[in-house]
Amino acid sequence: HQSFEELRNALEGGGLAAMELLAMTMRAEGMLSCRSLSFKGASFRLVPVTLEGLANVYSKACEFWQKSLQLIQRLLKAKTREVKQKRLKHST
């Protein structure tokens, strides 16, 4: 790629697989150090996939993760309030 913009556009178009391939290449060329990144025995192939017939499953999965995140956020807020109340009781 002749410019960073071209590289960025290629990576965005290639998705996660392209980003992984870039990380592996950078590591192999000594531009990136990462103990957990290994490409021993790995191979990559970019395959375009359509969501025909799976759009509903995808939507349901997104809905699940959104609800999960909301629940976790509510639980964290409740726990934070609980801890603050305990601190107030012990400080008086």
Short mmCIF file of C-alpha atoms in Angstrom, two decimals:
data_model
loop_
_atom_site.label_atom_id
_atom_site.label_comp_id
_atom_site.label_asym_id
_atom_site.label_seq_id
_atom_site.Cartn_x
_atom_site.Cartn_y
_atom_site.Cartn_z
CA HIS A 1 0.00 0.00 0.00
CA GLN A 2 1.32 3.41 -0.92
CA SER A 3 -0.29 5.32 1.94
CA PHE A 4 -1.70 4.75 5.38
CA GLU A 5 -5.18 5.57 4.05
CA GLU A 6 -4.92 2.73 1.52
CA LEU A 7 -3.76 0.33 4.23
CA ARG A 8 -6.54 1.40 6.59
CA ASN A 9 -9.20 1.02 3.89
CA ALA A 10 -7.89 -2.44 3.01
CA LEU A 11 -7.92 -3.50 6.67
CA GLU A 12 -11.41 -2.15 7.24
CA GLY A 13 -12.63 -3.95 4.12
CA GLY A 14 -10.97 -7.22 5.15
CA GLY A 15 -12.34 -7.21 8.68
CA LEU A 16 -10.85 -9.12 11.59
CA ALA A 17 -9.08 -11.67 9.38
CA ALA A 18 -7.15 -8.91 7.60
CA MET A 19 -6.17 -7.34 10.93
CA GLU A 20 -4.94 -10.71 12.23
CA LEU A 21 -2.97 -11.26 9.03
CA LEU A 22 -1.36 -7.83 9.40
CA ALA A 23 -0.43 -8.55 13.02
CA MET A 24 1.12 -11.87 12.03
CA THR A 25 3.09 -10.23 9.21
CA MET A 26 4.31 -7.43 11.48
CA ARG A 27 5.41 -9.96 14.07
CA ALA A 28 7.20 -12.11 11.50
CA GLU A 29 9.08 -9.04 10.25
CA GLY A 30 10.02 -7.96 13.76
CA MET A 31 7.80 -4.86 13.78
CA LEU A 32 5.53 -6.18 16.54
CA SER A 33 6.26 -8.07 19.72
CA CYS A 34 3.53 -10.15 21.28
CA ARG A 35 4.02 -13.22 23.43
CA SER A 36 0.51 -14.56 22.85
CA LEU A 37 0.48 -14.15 19.06
CA SER A 38 1.61 -17.26 17.27
CA PHE A 39 0.93 -18.31 13.73
CA LYS A 40 2.57 -21.72 13.90
CA GLY A 41 0.41 -24.07 11.82
CA ALA A 42 -2.11 -21.32 11.00
CA SER A 43 -3.41 -20.41 7.58
CA PHE A 44 -5.83 -17.73 6.46
CA ARG A 45 -8.27 -17.46 3.65
CA LEU A 46 -10.63 -14.51 3.12
CA VAL A 47 -14.08 -15.81 2.26
CA PRO A 48 -17.01 -13.45 1.73
CA VAL A 49 -20.09 -14.73 3.56
CA THR A 50 -23.65 -13.52 3.24
CA LEU A 51 -26.19 -13.53 6.03
CA GLU A 52 -28.97 -14.89 3.83
CA GLY A 53 -31.39 -16.64 6.14
CA LEU A 54 -29.25 -15.75 9.16
CA ALA A 55 -30.20 -12.11 9.59
CA ASN A 56 -32.77 -13.05 12.27
CA VAL A 57 -30.19 -15.11 14.19
CA TYR A 58 -27.72 -12.21 13.97
CA SER A 59 -30.34 -9.76 15.21
CA LYS A 60 -31.28 -12.03 18.11
CA ALA A 61 -27.61 -12.42 19.08
CA CYS A 62 -27.17 -8.62 19.04
CA GLU A 63 -30.28 -8.23 21.17
CA PHE A 64 -28.98 -10.83 23.63
CA TRP A 65 -25.61 -9.08 24.04
CA GLN A 66 -27.26 -5.66 24.38
CA LYS A 67 -29.55 -6.96 27.13
CA SER A 68 -26.60 -8.72 28.79
CA LEU A 69 -24.58 -5.52 28.82
CA GLN A 70 -27.51 -3.56 30.27
CA LEU A 71 -27.97 -6.17 33.01
CA ILE A 72 -24.27 -6.12 33.90
CA GLN A 73 -24.32 -2.32 34.04
CA ARG A 74 -27.35 -2.36 36.35
CA LEU A 75 -25.71 -4.96 38.59
CA LEU A 76 -22.52 -2.90 38.80
CA LYS A 77 -24.48 0.22 39.72
CA ALA A 78 -26.39 -1.69 42.41
CA LYS A 79 -23.17 -3.14 43.81
CA THR A 80 -21.56 0.33 43.82
CA ARG A 81 -24.54 1.72 45.77
CA GLU A 82 -24.31 -1.17 48.22
CA VAL A 83 -20.60 -0.57 48.83
CA LYS A 84 -21.17 3.17 49.31
CA GLN A 85 -23.94 2.51 51.83
CA LYS A 86 -21.70 0.14 53.80
CA ARG A 87 -18.94 2.74 53.84
CA LEU A 88 -21.38 5.37 55.14
CA LYS A 89 -22.55 3.05 57.94
CA HIS A 90 -19.00 2.30 59.00
CA SER A 91 -17.86 5.93 58.86
CA THR A 92 -20.59 7.20 61.24
#
